[in-house]
Amino acid sequence: MGNALINLAYLASATLFILGIKGLTHPRTAVRGNQLGAIGMLIAVVTALVDQQVVNYVWIIAGLVIGSGIGALMATRVQMTDMPQMVALLNGFGGAASTFVAGAALLDALQIDLALITPQFIVATAASGLVGTVTFWGSLVAFGKLQGIVKDVRLPGAQIFNAILLVVALALSVWLIVDPTAVWIYWAIVVVSSILGLSLVFPIGGADMPVVISLLNSYSGIAAAAAGFVLTNNALIITGSLVGASGIILTSIMCRAMNRSLTNVLFGIWVPSDAADSSDDVYGGRVKAANAEELAMLMETARRVVIVPGYGMAVSQAQHAVRDLVNLLEERGAEVEFAIHPVAGRMPGHMNVLLAEADIPYDKMKEMDEINPSFEQTDVVIVIGANDVVNPVARTNPSSPIAGMPILNVDKARSIIVIKRSLSPGFAGIPNPLFAADNTLMLFADAKKGALDIMNALKAV
């Protein structure tokens, strides 16, 4: 296949990638976008194999079979609540792949022809090793935190230690550029970057994990683009650049949604919880618990209902029970919508995916800016397992850890029902005055059980 046809095939795959990402911007077109991206990747892989004139496909076929088997197993076994962990692992594997590809290409060039080691080649090799390794180990820590098997580790002087590691990794990279025949320097970069990846993510709190995963996704794209320069592969360069740029944009959007700076996220800086009121001050004697029968009577005459899903809904797998409750409310003449906060759950779109899995129509899922003006005209808001994203102190208390964070204005609704197992705080570690508001009733229950209890009680009314 001539160079013109190779580049044309790569251009076609790049176009499909862009169209795929465009499709992923809306739930209604997400499936088609995913399919377009997959077709683009198939074209890119086949083109790369033809371009490199591969003769022996034994290892490639073996990798394809093993990888497909693992992927199919994960796709069928991983629960929707664990999807953020899945994304973290995939980010990490992408970074590791870039690291090993760059290392293999360096060894190959040293054995075949030193003339292949151009300035572009060796600079890209060092970048792939550094960024790819940081991505891999940082993603593994993020996975462990989301899975609950890794705790926050905050050591004195951690920021200085990280800065030293980064300087050492960059110095080694310069050394490798000056002397590319010293292969051990590349592996030294990998070792130092491994420690840096672990040290960077260990102190970052769980509340910032969605931002960290998005940033690591961007890192994996940057590492892939660098690997593309190592291999002189246009498709890999374009794909990596798309992932890197989209990851940075998403990270910026999420930081704004949480009123957090990227610097604070990366360095694990969070306002101390003692800057907020204590739970006794907020809740003492003011929380009103209710049972399902009382809540059913409240909802009997509701004409407009808004449901705010949170991570508690994901944990209890309550989306199907919530769908049945929505269907019952609509049968009784109520208008029902869902209010989706950008950082509800563990990653962007987490709630949308869960609700779509339960066949909730996309047009019922409203973003924060769209639905906030309508809360004052809402009869009942049902908060299911959400906390910080509906905490009004973000607007009222400048000293709060979440001060300035855009929230869903649930407190402005006529009546509020909160389904929650306890009064335990959210990721920010502060109490929520909404739970003690005059127009709030608490149903202390698992999200799934609470939704089913309300539905059954409503049927009996």
XYZ file of C-alpha atoms in Angstrom:
461
model
C 0.000 0.000 0.000
C 1.500 3.348 -1.040
C 2.122 6.242 1.347
C -0.787 8.176 -0.162
C -3.240 5.370 0.580
C -1.768 4.866 4.072
C -2.200 8.542 4.917
C -5.696 8.541 3.394
C -6.679 5.590 5.597
C -5.246 7.338 8.666
C -7.155 10.491 7.711
C -10.367 8.459 7.466
C -9.780 6.910 10.887
C -9.009 10.342 12.395
C -12.227 11.737 10.914
C -14.197 8.859 12.442
C -12.544 9.548 15.823
C -13.616 13.184 15.689
C -17.155 12.268 14.645
C -17.195 9.650 17.415
C -16.228 12.194 20.068
C -18.857 14.567 18.683
C -21.438 11.797 19.052
C -20.413 11.172 22.643
C -21.388 14.719 23.615
C -25.073 13.733 23.823
C -26.651 10.582 25.265
C -28.937 10.214 22.273
C -25.999 9.897 19.847
C -23.487 8.292 22.217
C -23.945 4.729 20.952
C -23.423 5.778 17.348
C -20.417 7.854 18.393
C -18.897 4.865 20.132
C -19.443 2.726 17.031
C -17.816 5.315 14.771
C -14.805 5.457 17.064
C -14.512 1.667 17.044
C -14.623 1.564 13.236
C -11.974 4.272 13.107
C -9.739 2.259 15.424
C -10.210 -0.878 13.300
C -9.148 1.048 10.185
C -6.125 2.488 12.024
C -4.985 -0.915 13.326
C -5.324 -2.658 9.939
C -3.553 0.222 8.203
C -0.680 0.140 10.705
C -0.221 -3.615 10.225
C -0.169 -3.234 6.440
C 2.139 -0.224 6.615
C 4.657 -2.091 8.774
C 4.502 -5.101 6.420
C 3.990 -7.547 9.260
C 4.747 -11.119 8.171
C 4.246 -13.148 11.357
C 0.859 -12.518 12.945
C 1.157 -15.187 15.660
C 1.816 -12.782 18.537
C -0.682 -10.264 17.217
C -3.423 -12.866 16.987
C -2.523 -14.189 20.447
C -2.745 -10.698 21.887
C -6.025 -10.090 20.089
C -7.586 -13.281 21.448
C -6.351 -12.777 25.021
C -7.189 -9.073 25.077
C -10.646 -9.627 23.593
C -11.347 -12.334 26.153
C -10.323 -10.128 29.067
C -12.284 -7.193 27.638
C -15.424 -9.271 27.123
C -15.165 -10.669 30.647
C -14.771 -7.212 32.172
C -17.614 -5.799 30.077
C -20.022 -8.473 31.292
C -18.849 -8.687 34.912
C -18.112 -5.085 35.909
C -21.102 -3.396 37.570
C -22.153 0.105 36.529
C -21.200 1.337 40.009
C -17.641 0.181 39.308
C -17.348 1.889 35.928
C -15.140 4.720 37.302
C -12.658 2.091 38.510
C -12.796 0.533 35.043
C -12.006 3.882 33.430
C -9.082 4.372 35.820
C -7.654 0.967 34.886
C -8.048 1.627 31.155
C -6.231 4.945 31.551
C -3.424 3.142 33.338
C -3.136 0.410 30.714
C -2.944 3.060 28.005
C -0.061 4.741 29.801
C 1.755 1.438 30.328
C 1.343 0.546 26.642
C 2.952 3.841 25.596
C 5.851 3.255 27.989
C 6.581 -0.244 26.697
C 6.123 0.694 23.031
C 8.629 3.550 23.362
C 11.111 1.328 25.205
C 10.797 -1.439 22.610
C 11.232 1.058 19.764
C 14.430 2.373 21.389
C 15.890 -1.119 21.753
C 14.898 -1.912 18.174
C 16.557 1.238 16.806
C 19.795 0.523 18.700
C 19.962 -2.964 17.196
C 19.017 -2.043 13.610
C 20.370 1.403 12.800
C 21.465 4.274 15.052
C 20.429 6.676 12.281
C 16.817 5.941 13.242
C 17.358 7.756 16.554
C 16.497 11.270 15.424
C 15.928 14.190 17.843
C 12.150 13.749 17.404
C 12.440 10.038 18.146
C 14.458 10.311 21.354
C 12.544 13.305 22.779
C 9.256 11.499 22.161
C 10.687 8.318 23.707
C 11.621 10.127 26.923
C 8.190 11.820 27.044
C 6.395 8.493 26.546
C 8.372 6.871 29.346
C 7.795 9.705 31.804
C 4.135 10.524 31.140
C 3.070 6.942 30.439
C 4.565 5.608 33.659
C 3.091 8.403 35.798
C -0.279 7.648 34.193
C -0.037 3.928 34.905
C 0.851 4.104 38.595
C -1.334 7.140 39.268
C -4.290 5.317 37.700
C -3.664 2.227 39.821
C -3.786 4.373 42.971
C -6.976 6.069 41.719
C -8.494 2.629 41.109
C -7.534 1.551 44.638
C -9.064 4.658 46.192
C -12.338 4.241 44.304
C -12.399 0.559 45.212
C -11.825 1.412 48.870
C -8.575 -0.554 49.203
C -6.195 2.438 49.227
C -6.367 5.202 51.813
C -5.155 8.787 51.570
C -1.458 9.054 52.431
C -0.337 12.569 53.299
C 3.292 12.859 54.359
C 5.060 16.056 55.433
C 7.054 17.572 52.606
C 5.263 15.507 49.936
C 5.089 18.445 47.531
C 8.830 19.078 47.791
C 9.470 15.350 47.322
C 7.305 15.320 44.182
C 9.095 18.375 42.813
C 12.464 16.655 43.341
C 11.225 13.505 41.593
C 9.990 15.553 38.629
C 13.330 17.377 38.338
C 15.212 14.051 38.465
C 12.933 12.533 35.808
C 13.426 15.566 33.540
C 17.193 15.498 34.104
C 17.316 11.825 33.183
C 15.261 12.609 30.079
C 17.786 15.241 29.003
C 20.592 12.756 29.650
C 18.850 10.177 27.457
C 18.473 12.751 24.668
C 22.202 13.508 24.880
C 23.200 9.822 25.046
C 20.422 7.663 23.527
C 22.639 4.569 23.513
C 22.471 4.361 27.324
C 19.271 2.289 27.525
C 19.487 2.038 31.312
C 18.655 5.762 31.502
C 15.244 5.081 29.941
C 14.444 2.468 32.557
C 15.721 4.836 35.254
C 13.154 7.370 33.969
C 10.510 4.667 34.277
C 11.501 3.875 37.890
C 11.562 7.528 39.009
C 8.282 8.235 37.185
C 6.688 5.222 38.897
C 7.479 6.686 42.311
C 6.234 10.098 41.121
C 2.946 8.626 39.871
C 2.315 6.948 43.222
C 3.343 9.977 45.258
C 1.206 12.394 43.238
C -2.100 10.554 43.684
C -1.718 9.050 47.173
C -2.549 12.321 49.031
C -5.489 13.340 46.817
C -8.833 12.887 48.566
C -11.787 10.869 47.325
C -13.795 14.004 46.516
C -11.262 14.904 43.852
C -11.021 11.441 42.282
C -13.359 12.304 39.350
C -11.056 15.194 38.444
C -7.953 13.017 38.859
C -9.364 10.287 36.590
C -10.161 12.891 33.937
C -6.646 14.328 34.198
C -5.041 10.878 34.017
C -7.130 10.223 30.921
C -5.537 13.319 29.402
C -2.087 12.062 30.436
C -2.734 8.737 28.703
C -3.564 10.636 25.512
C -0.394 12.718 25.753
C 1.670 9.558 26.264
C -0.022 7.935 23.239
C 0.677 11.001 21.076
C 4.335 10.881 22.138
C 4.429 7.176 21.225
C 2.996 8.167 17.838
C 5.990 10.420 17.254
C 8.278 7.565 18.296
C 6.701 5.263 15.694
C 6.010 8.057 13.165
C 2.382 6.957 13.176
C -0.036 9.730 12.232
C -3.122 7.920 13.531
C -1.583 7.490 16.977
C -0.495 11.120 17.074
C -3.986 12.336 16.151
C -5.758 9.930 18.513
C -3.499 10.762 21.440
C -3.883 14.488 20.813
C -7.684 14.172 20.759
C -7.705 12.230 24.040
C -5.200 14.592 25.664
C -7.078 17.739 24.645
C -10.547 16.407 25.523
C -9.259 15.190 28.899
C -7.856 18.614 29.751
C -11.116 20.310 28.709
C -13.176 17.879 30.808
C -10.834 18.385 33.771
C -11.294 22.141 33.512
C -15.100 21.780 33.354
C -15.121 19.534 36.428
C -12.871 21.871 38.399
C -15.283 24.725 37.688
C -18.230 22.524 38.682
C -16.549 21.850 42.046
C -15.122 25.379 42.432
C -11.698 23.789 42.759
C -8.470 24.860 41.110
C -6.424 22.206 39.337
C -3.462 23.188 41.515
C -5.397 22.393 44.697
C -6.522 19.066 43.277
C -3.013 18.015 42.240
C -1.498 18.979 45.569
C -4.322 17.541 47.653
C -5.245 20.912 49.152
C -8.705 21.002 50.762
C -10.129 23.458 53.246
C -10.031 21.848 56.728
C -13.370 20.486 57.883
C -13.178 22.504 61.105
C -13.912 25.570 58.961
C -17.516 24.344 58.836
C -20.189 24.039 61.518
C -20.365 20.815 63.518
C -23.088 18.244 62.911
C -24.658 18.998 66.310
C -24.932 22.688 65.467
C -26.601 21.957 62.127
C -28.825 18.985 62.939
C -29.493 19.199 66.682
C -33.236 18.593 67.175
C -34.179 19.896 63.724
C -34.086 16.820 61.493
C -37.567 15.485 60.701
C -37.697 11.767 59.903
C -40.702 10.362 58.043
C -41.913 6.978 56.895
C -42.925 5.941 53.387
C -46.656 6.330 54.103
C -46.247 9.954 55.190
C -44.149 10.745 52.121
C -46.708 9.076 49.841
C -49.383 11.409 51.214
C -47.121 14.386 50.469
C -46.526 13.213 46.899
C -50.152 12.309 46.200
C -51.027 15.816 45.049
C -47.640 16.743 43.530
C -47.892 17.959 39.944
C -44.166 18.529 39.377
C -41.452 16.255 40.842
C -37.702 16.504 40.377
C -35.396 13.627 41.321
C -31.753 14.316 42.206
C -29.661 11.135 41.930
C -26.325 10.729 43.694
C -23.715 8.116 44.407
C -25.999 6.484 46.984
C -28.341 5.525 44.151
C -25.443 3.928 42.304
C -24.231 1.975 45.332
C -27.657 0.448 46.004
C -28.392 -0.129 42.300
C -31.661 1.740 42.780
C -32.090 3.025 39.227
C -34.703 0.425 38.255
C -36.725 1.032 41.415
C -36.529 4.767 40.719
C -37.777 4.168 37.179
C -40.803 2.270 38.513
C -41.512 5.125 40.925
C -41.301 7.619 38.055
C -43.711 5.569 35.950
C -46.209 5.467 38.826
C -45.965 9.221 39.404
C -46.513 9.924 35.715
C -49.523 7.593 35.645
C -50.967 9.777 38.411
C -50.479 12.915 36.304
C -47.187 14.265 37.686
C -44.425 15.745 35.544
C -41.096 14.142 36.533
C -37.568 15.225 35.621
C -34.061 14.390 36.810
C -31.566 17.027 37.920
C -28.007 15.965 37.054
C -25.035 17.692 38.682
C -21.779 17.587 36.651
C -19.881 15.769 39.412
C -22.661 13.595 40.838
C -21.286 10.087 41.273
C -17.694 9.126 40.630
C -17.163 10.434 37.102
C -18.843 12.720 34.542
C -22.016 11.172 33.154
C -22.157 8.478 35.866
C -25.783 9.251 36.741
C -26.802 9.585 33.081
C -25.433 6.125 32.312
C -27.178 4.539 35.303
C -30.512 6.125 34.428
C -30.172 5.194 30.761
C -29.526 1.612 31.851
C -32.971 1.706 33.491
C -34.548 3.058 30.261
C -35.112 6.560 31.616
C -35.649 8.819 28.548
C -32.742 11.155 27.851
C -34.991 14.196 27.636
C -35.915 13.771 31.307
C -32.268 14.245 32.377
C -31.673 17.959 32.864
C -28.300 19.580 33.457
C -27.802 21.870 36.457
C -27.977 25.189 34.590
C -31.151 24.136 32.797
C -33.129 22.925 35.795
C -31.997 25.291 38.574
C -34.411 28.121 37.622
C -37.383 25.729 37.905
C -36.915 24.530 41.513
C -39.091 27.319 42.923
C -42.000 25.945 40.861
C -41.360 22.335 41.918
C -43.782 20.681 44.326
C -41.491 17.884 45.536
C -37.778 17.193 45.092
C -36.550 13.683 45.901
C -32.829 13.578 46.719
C -31.531 10.020 46.409
C -28.102 9.490 47.898
C -26.733 12.937 46.975
C -25.060 15.240 49.488
C -22.478 17.893 48.614
C -24.088 18.752 45.250
C -27.259 19.942 47.056
C -25.599 21.543 50.094
C -26.756 25.202 50.337
C -23.725 26.287 52.396
C -21.906 26.512 49.052
C -23.937 29.705 48.543
C -24.264 30.936 52.114
C -20.995 30.236 53.953
C -17.813 31.775 52.474
C -15.649 29.792 54.922
C -17.102 26.429 53.908
C -14.871 23.895 52.123
C -17.349 23.966 49.211
C -17.896 27.748 49.183
C -18.666 28.934 45.661
C -19.242 25.434 44.293
C -22.203 25.482 41.868
C -24.991 23.349 43.353
C -28.514 22.234 42.534
C -30.856 24.749 44.212
C -32.953 22.031 45.813
C -33.585 24.079 48.946
C -35.821 26.457 46.951
C -38.417 23.758 46.187
C -41.724 23.656 48.089
C -41.027 20.252 49.673
C -37.933 18.055 49.790
C -37.603 14.331 50.458
C -34.121 12.993 51.169
C -33.559 9.237 50.957
C -30.336 8.486 52.784
C -29.100 5.778 55.109
C -27.776 8.239 57.699
C -26.688 11.819 58.246
C -23.097 10.951 57.367
C -21.340 13.715 55.393
C -20.392 13.600 51.731
C -16.866 13.710 50.319
C -16.319 17.247 51.614
C -16.791 15.972 55.178
C -19.268 18.660 56.274
C -22.913 18.532 57.465
C -25.709 19.566 55.113
C -28.264 22.103 56.480
C -30.706 20.974 53.782
C -31.378 17.844 55.830
C -32.593 20.005 58.736
C -34.544 22.538 56.672
C -38.192 23.245 57.518
C -39.378 21.912 54.154
C -37.275 18.704 54.261
C -38.344 15.218 55.358
C -35.751 12.464 55.783
C -36.368 8.826 54.878
C -33.524 6.899 56.486
C -33.184 3.896 54.202
C -31.141 2.305 51.463
C -31.910 4.124 48.195
C -33.446 1.096 46.504
C -35.554 0.092 49.512
C -36.639 3.684 50.078
C -37.811 4.126 46.483
C -39.703 0.831 46.568
C -41.313 1.655 49.925
C -42.542 5.025 48.679
C -43.880 3.442 45.479
C -45.770 0.759 47.383
C -47.167 3.289 49.843
C -48.221 5.544 46.973
C -50.108 2.672 45.372
C -52.022 2.196 48.624
C -53.059 5.843 48.922
